[in-house]
Amino acid sequence: MDPIALKAEFPILHQEINGHPLVYLDNAATSQKPRSVIEAVKRYYEWDNANVHRGVHTLGSRATDAYEGAREKVARFLNAASTREIVFTRGTTASLNLVAHGYARQVLKPGDEIVITPMEHHSNLIPWQQAAKATGATLKYIPLQPDGTVSLADVESTVNERTKIVAIAYVSNVLGTVNPIARIAEIAHRNGAVIVVDGAQSTPHLKVDVRALDVDFYAFSGHKMCGPTGIGALYGKAQLFERMEPVEYGGEMIDFVDLYESSWKDLPWKFEGGTPIIAGAVGLGAAIDFLESVGLDEIDRHEKKIAKYAIERLSAIDGITIYGPKEDRAGLVTFNLGDVHPHDVATVLDTEGIAIRAGHHCCQPLMRWLKVSATARASFYLYNTEQDVDRLADALIKTKEYFG
Ligand code: 7TS
């Protein structure tokens, strides 16, 4: 894998910010888009645009083929058993809310338990808080180890026969922890619970096989994996999707409508009320083609190498604190530079053309667990290089000198 050749495919990365060549290290927030994705969306609007599932005209059938073709790509990419198990959504947040509304609120009763962890993004936390409140179920947390991992012993002691749902991130967007999903799925299933996986930070970076992991629901966003914003998907096992009621009603999702009763389309369309995000799905399909042409295992290997180098270089800076596990972690580094506020760190780095994120990263309970109000975070992707890490480390040394 040649990150420099790959970077050439991303037009946005070739510009100067504040007089310096841009180094984009905010990929966990959103990734940049290769030319092939931008072109696919453009070509769709210039040649194929029409509404789907209704037109007998040529553009209508081309748009439908493009949209359903993208669904086939997603199903193959995740190794789902069929396209019936792939629902297009706005992204991870919408996918998790669909499970919380369409599944959790229908099955949970008082006394049931939902199990999550303190490392969850707000999108995989608040929907469960609200589902617990609405149903009388209890929300429980698997505690974190001091290095920000979960131990299987703690999973075993938190999950029991009252657990109906275990919801957990595959990869933490702050700690870089990679959770042992297959093992946790086995524990959930042994206790009669379903497992919901937040795949926002795993799908772009490593090979995901929903059947090998044996997960029940899996949510992800297109925009973090070279695709457009506004599109993502929810994978769900067909037998679970079949039991679920739609959450949004209206056009596109119906079979037969009478004055007082209606019936729904088959899977997956019963969950896709209204005109769908057609161009977004086309762009997501092109993003999958792009990632597969590079190879997910290659991407994973490359990012781990970059993250390891970043941890080495940043650890050498006096006064820096790096959060999360030391080994077996994803391609991002979250840190604080002495008592310099992370927003100041990010602002100074921006003057050097380096884009990182600062803040709570939509993980306020995790910030409290880390005993900080905010952190800085550099997150890598396939186009980042060791030179980018050097620019980051050198700029952090300058920042430290600047703030004394
Ligand atoms: N789950 C995780 C683990 C995430 O990192 C994010 C976004 C989401 C869910 C929500 O994804 P969305 O596409 O629905 O917004 N995380 C971040 C981040 O770390 N910085 O900005 C967005």
XYZ file of C-alpha atoms and ligand atoms in Angstrom:
426
model
C 0.000 0.000 0.000
C 1.374 3.369 -1.034
C -0.187 6.178 1.051
C 1.384 8.865 -1.127
C -0.153 7.424 -4.305
C -3.483 7.053 -2.460
C -3.315 10.644 -1.228
C -3.125 11.772 -4.870
C -6.696 10.431 -5.252
C -8.033 12.912 -2.667
C -8.273 16.407 -4.235
C -8.969 18.195 -0.922
C -5.687 17.069 0.621
C -3.624 19.078 -1.851
C -4.020 22.577 -0.472
C -2.273 24.906 1.918
C -3.807 25.958 5.221
C -2.305 29.042 6.827
C 0.669 28.808 4.477
C 1.450 25.140 5.213
C 0.550 21.962 3.293
C -2.575 20.510 4.935
C -2.088 17.524 7.240
C -5.537 16.090 7.874
C -5.651 14.123 11.134
C -9.365 14.341 11.957
C -10.460 11.167 10.204
C -12.409 9.790 13.148
C -14.736 12.784 12.782
C -15.026 12.359 9.025
C -12.734 11.062 6.292
C -11.933 12.824 3.035
C -13.377 11.599 -0.289
C -11.445 10.148 -3.223
C -12.058 11.348 -6.763
C -13.892 8.093 -7.628
C -16.562 8.770 -4.977
C -16.980 12.413 -5.961
C -17.241 11.341 -9.635
C -19.788 8.590 -8.864
C -22.112 11.063 -7.136
C -21.621 13.610 -9.924
C -22.240 10.998 -12.644
C -25.390 9.831 -10.862
C -26.825 13.355 -10.821
C -25.703 14.101 -14.367
C -26.994 10.861 -15.957
C -29.194 8.621 -13.797
C -31.117 10.770 -11.303
C -34.758 9.749 -10.759
C -36.806 8.437 -7.871
C -36.447 4.730 -7.121
C -38.818 1.738 -6.983
C -41.579 3.418 -8.985
C -40.443 4.660 -12.381
C -41.158 2.561 -15.435
C -38.995 5.020 -17.348
C -35.321 4.375 -18.075
C -33.912 6.833 -15.538
C -36.160 5.361 -12.844
C -34.854 1.877 -13.463
C -31.240 3.095 -13.655
C -31.597 4.939 -10.328
C -33.197 1.860 -8.749
C -30.408 -0.365 -10.069
C -27.785 2.062 -8.723
C -29.447 2.240 -5.300
C -30.049 -1.499 -4.955
C -26.606 -2.211 -6.429
C -25.103 -0.164 -3.590
C -27.050 -2.283 -1.107
C -25.530 -5.417 -2.653
C -22.072 -3.913 -2.196
C -22.756 -3.159 1.482
C -24.107 -6.692 2.054
C -21.028 -8.231 0.452
C -18.669 -5.820 2.266
C -20.035 -6.866 5.686
C -20.593 -10.499 4.623
C -24.325 -10.271 5.434
C -26.412 -13.299 4.407
C -28.584 -11.191 2.086
C -29.540 -7.648 1.069
C -32.699 -8.121 3.201
C -30.384 -7.548 6.172
C -29.124 -4.117 5.027
C -31.214 -1.012 5.736
C -29.904 2.308 4.471
C -29.993 5.070 7.094
C -28.477 8.495 7.621
C -25.562 6.938 9.499
C -24.537 5.316 12.765
C -26.684 7.570 14.944
C -29.815 6.888 12.895
C -29.027 3.151 12.750
C -28.648 2.853 16.530
C -31.836 4.862 17.084
C -33.640 2.524 14.691
C -32.657 -0.451 16.874
C -33.525 1.414 20.073
C -36.972 2.393 18.741
C -37.829 -0.494 16.458
C -36.418 -3.321 18.571
C -35.612 -2.274 22.156
C -38.836 -0.455 22.911
C -40.843 -3.376 21.550
C -39.126 -6.130 23.543
C -38.011 -4.493 26.821
C -40.065 -4.860 30.005
C -39.466 -3.583 33.556
C -36.676 -5.622 35.143
C -34.888 -6.256 31.836
C -31.347 -4.969 31.498
C -29.408 -3.175 28.757
C -25.630 -3.453 29.069
C -23.235 -0.884 27.610
C -19.787 0.532 28.531
C -18.556 3.955 29.675
C -16.522 4.298 26.463
C -19.613 4.621 24.236
C -20.173 7.581 21.943
C -23.351 9.484 22.917
C -25.018 7.854 19.889
C -24.645 4.445 21.524
C -25.622 5.674 24.979
C -28.520 8.135 24.898
C -30.786 5.899 22.736
C -30.404 3.200 25.443
C -30.928 5.663 28.311
C -34.160 6.746 26.648
C -35.261 3.196 25.843
C -34.648 2.220 29.482
C -36.696 5.194 30.699
C -39.541 4.417 28.305
C -39.788 0.717 29.213
C -38.692 0.470 32.865
C -35.593 -1.498 31.890
C -32.286 -0.827 33.669
C -29.105 0.463 32.037
C -25.936 -1.250 33.294
C -22.252 -0.589 32.562
C -19.377 -2.996 32.052
C -16.563 -1.257 33.966
C -13.366 -0.271 32.144
C -9.887 -1.500 33.023
C -7.369 1.248 33.897
C -5.982 1.110 30.318
C -9.429 1.652 28.765
C -10.158 -1.929 27.730
C -12.974 -4.219 28.916
C -12.171 -7.572 30.498
C -14.193 -10.613 29.498
C -14.512 -11.462 33.219
C -16.334 -8.142 33.698
C -18.531 -8.852 30.677
C -19.365 -12.258 32.191
C -20.270 -10.721 35.557
C -22.340 -7.840 34.095
C -24.336 -9.809 31.501
C -26.897 -12.227 32.956
C -30.288 -13.763 32.200
C -32.005 -10.374 32.682
C -29.842 -8.813 29.939
C -31.798 -8.335 26.726
C -29.390 -6.070 24.838
C -25.613 -5.614 24.899
C -24.585 -2.491 22.942
C -20.910 -1.760 22.413
C -18.496 -0.029 20.052
C -16.181 -2.266 18.041
C -13.542 0.501 18.174
C -13.558 3.435 20.621
C -13.332 6.857 18.942
C -11.358 8.207 21.919
C -9.308 5.368 23.411
C -8.635 3.441 20.215
C -9.637 0.288 22.100
C -10.630 -2.611 19.837
C -13.248 -4.608 21.727
C -13.360 -8.427 21.449
C -16.753 -8.428 19.734
C -16.941 -12.133 18.838
C -16.278 -13.139 22.468
C -18.770 -10.569 23.812
C -21.380 -11.750 21.267
C -20.909 -15.313 22.538
C -21.474 -14.190 26.153
C -24.550 -12.138 25.153
C -26.074 -15.048 23.228
C -25.365 -17.549 26.013
C -27.489 -15.287 28.250
C -30.277 -14.892 25.692
C -29.415 -11.274 24.792
C -28.822 -9.659 21.402
C -25.648 -7.719 20.653
C -25.739 -4.324 18.911
C -22.393 -3.124 17.590
C -21.478 0.494 16.915
C -19.252 0.074 13.879
C -18.617 3.790 13.221
C -14.866 3.491 13.881
C -14.284 -0.108 12.760
C -15.975 -0.313 9.340
C -13.629 2.231 7.689
C -10.464 0.629 9.015
C -10.613 -3.133 9.365
C -12.230 -6.141 7.700
C -15.683 -6.674 9.223
C -17.556 -9.967 8.892
C -20.902 -9.744 10.675
C -21.464 -13.492 10.384
C -18.036 -14.476 11.704
C -18.549 -12.039 14.611
C -22.124 -13.366 14.998
C -23.526 -9.913 15.821
C -27.266 -9.226 15.707
C -27.187 -5.557 14.685
C -24.280 -3.560 13.266
C -24.375 0.204 12.594
C -21.999 2.370 10.555
C -21.620 5.686 8.717
C -20.495 6.186 5.118
C -18.773 9.522 5.707
C -16.028 8.040 7.897
C -15.095 5.516 5.177
C -14.533 7.755 2.135
C -18.262 7.995 1.361
C -20.633 10.981 1.422
C -22.266 12.405 4.537
C -25.922 11.557 5.127
C -25.677 7.843 4.316
C -24.931 4.763 6.401
C -26.572 1.470 7.122
C -27.892 -0.869 9.738
C -27.197 -4.570 9.396
C -29.675 -6.765 11.256
C -30.251 -10.516 11.248
C -33.300 -11.171 9.078
C -35.232 -12.984 11.827
C -34.858 -9.896 14.085
C -35.728 -7.405 11.340
C -38.797 -9.497 10.530
C -40.072 -9.167 14.115
C -39.529 -5.406 14.187
C -42.158 -2.800 13.410
C -41.220 0.108 11.134
C -40.274 3.342 12.903
C -41.070 5.734 10.057
C -44.294 5.438 8.091
C -45.137 6.939 4.715
C -44.336 6.439 1.063
C -41.956 3.751 -0.237
C -42.335 1.454 2.800
C -45.923 0.283 2.238
C -47.439 -2.678 0.465
C -51.190 -1.969 0.664
C -52.899 1.073 2.183
C -56.585 1.303 3.079
C -58.471 3.986 4.980
C -57.892 2.434 8.403
C -55.256 -0.287 7.910
C -52.016 -0.654 5.978
C -49.369 -3.295 5.423
C -45.642 -3.005 4.879
C -43.209 -3.958 2.182
C -40.844 -6.851 2.727
C -37.354 -6.389 4.189
C -35.425 -4.167 4.019
C -37.774 -1.594 2.492
C -40.266 -1.548 5.378
C -37.636 0.481 7.291
C -36.992 2.949 4.473
C -39.979 5.332 4.497
C -39.827 8.237 2.038
C -37.523 8.925 -0.882
C -34.202 7.411 0.144
C -30.683 8.883 0.066
C -30.054 7.606 -3.462
C -26.961 9.606 -4.426
C -25.517 8.938 -0.968
C -25.930 5.197 -1.448
C -24.274 5.442 -4.869
C -21.365 7.305 -3.253
C -21.142 4.721 -0.470
C -20.997 1.949 -3.079
C -18.108 3.765 -4.799
C -16.372 4.180 -1.412
C -16.641 0.424 -0.823
C -15.147 -0.236 -4.271
C -12.309 2.138 -3.416
C -11.593 0.581 0.004
C -11.732 -2.933 -1.426
C -9.327 -1.970 -4.199
C -6.844 -0.893 -1.505
C -7.661 -3.826 0.810
C -9.025 -3.531 4.357
C -6.261 -5.667 5.836
C -3.678 -3.401 4.221
C -5.431 -0.302 5.562
C -5.569 -1.812 9.056
C -1.876 -2.700 8.956
C -0.868 0.720 7.660
C -2.856 2.640 10.280
C -1.540 0.513 13.125
C 1.984 1.250 11.940
C 1.274 4.994 11.806
C -0.391 4.955 15.254
C 2.541 3.045 16.755
C 4.958 5.593 15.322
C 2.749 8.446 16.581
C 2.686 6.998 20.096
C 6.486 6.669 19.999
C 7.013 10.241 18.826
C 4.379 11.811 21.083
C 5.468 9.841 24.168
C 8.880 11.477 23.839
C 7.322 14.934 24.391
C 7.707 16.003 27.979
C 4.414 16.468 29.854
C 2.168 14.669 27.337
C -0.493 12.191 28.493
C -1.698 9.583 26.010
C -4.971 7.801 26.748
C -6.050 4.250 25.935
C -4.336 0.885 25.665
C -0.641 0.692 24.782
C -0.997 -2.336 22.455
C -3.568 -3.705 19.988
C -5.176 -0.350 19.370
C -6.750 1.422 16.415
C -5.222 4.219 14.331
C -5.845 7.204 16.536
C -4.057 8.899 19.418
C -5.893 10.881 22.089
C -3.774 13.042 24.360
C -3.329 16.120 26.491
C -0.294 18.364 26.443
C 0.415 19.278 30.061
C -2.256 21.711 31.191
C -2.596 23.456 27.826
C -6.275 23.368 26.928
C -6.849 20.964 24.000
C -8.719 23.704 22.108
C -5.588 25.855 22.322
C -3.504 22.902 21.111
C -5.818 22.395 18.125
C -5.858 26.130 17.369
C -2.054 26.378 17.338
C -1.808 23.227 15.194
C -4.234 24.770 12.714
C -1.865 27.710 12.257
C 0.661 25.038 11.162
C -1.845 23.507 8.707
C -2.567 20.474 10.910
C -6.198 19.478 11.520
C -6.932 17.560 14.728
C -10.011 17.460 16.940
C -10.287 18.782 20.484
C -13.196 18.445 22.887
C -15.191 15.675 24.534
C -15.612 13.742 21.253
C -19.282 13.046 22.119
C -18.081 10.919 25.051
C -18.788 12.994 28.156
C -19.030 10.013 30.564
C -15.690 8.746 29.235
C -14.113 12.187 29.811
C -15.305 11.981 33.434
C -13.799 8.492 33.698
C -10.499 9.882 32.353
C -10.859 12.778 34.847
C -10.479 15.424 32.140
C -12.941 17.866 30.598
C -11.552 17.442 27.090
C -8.707 15.951 25.076
C -6.927 16.456 21.779
C -7.097 13.651 19.200
C -5.156 12.843 16.030
C -6.858 10.139 13.947
C -5.279 8.541 10.894
C -6.423 7.072 7.608
C -4.983 5.371 4.575
C -3.494 8.601 3.153
C -1.533 9.556 6.287
C 2.209 9.025 6.470
C 5.026 9.048 9.019
C 5.859 12.528 7.723
C 2.382 13.667 8.847
C 3.163 12.309 12.317
C 6.491 14.181 12.285
C 4.680 17.417 11.399
C 2.268 16.756 14.305
C 5.014 15.970 16.817
C 7.146 18.956 15.779
C 4.145 21.280 16.002
C 3.286 19.924 19.456
C 6.835 20.612 20.641
C 6.462 24.178 19.318
C 3.052 24.500 21.015
C 4.544 23.427 24.316
C 7.375 25.956 24.029
C 4.831 28.642 23.094
C 2.740 27.992 26.204
C 5.866 27.682 28.335
N -20.174 6.027 17.260
C -18.864 6.285 17.274
C -17.919 5.324 17.935
C -18.395 7.442 16.657
O -17.090 7.705 16.666
C -19.322 8.340 16.038
C -18.882 9.639 15.446
C -20.668 7.982 16.037
C -21.055 6.826 16.671
C -21.704 8.824 15.370
O -21.559 8.780 14.000
P -22.489 9.677 13.052
O -21.915 9.481 11.698
O -23.877 9.164 13.189
O -22.341 11.086 13.553
N -17.711 10.138 16.015
C -17.181 11.364 15.871
C -15.963 11.715 16.425
O -15.263 10.971 17.084
N -15.699 12.990 16.122
O -16.720 13.470 15.402
C -17.653 12.471 15.231
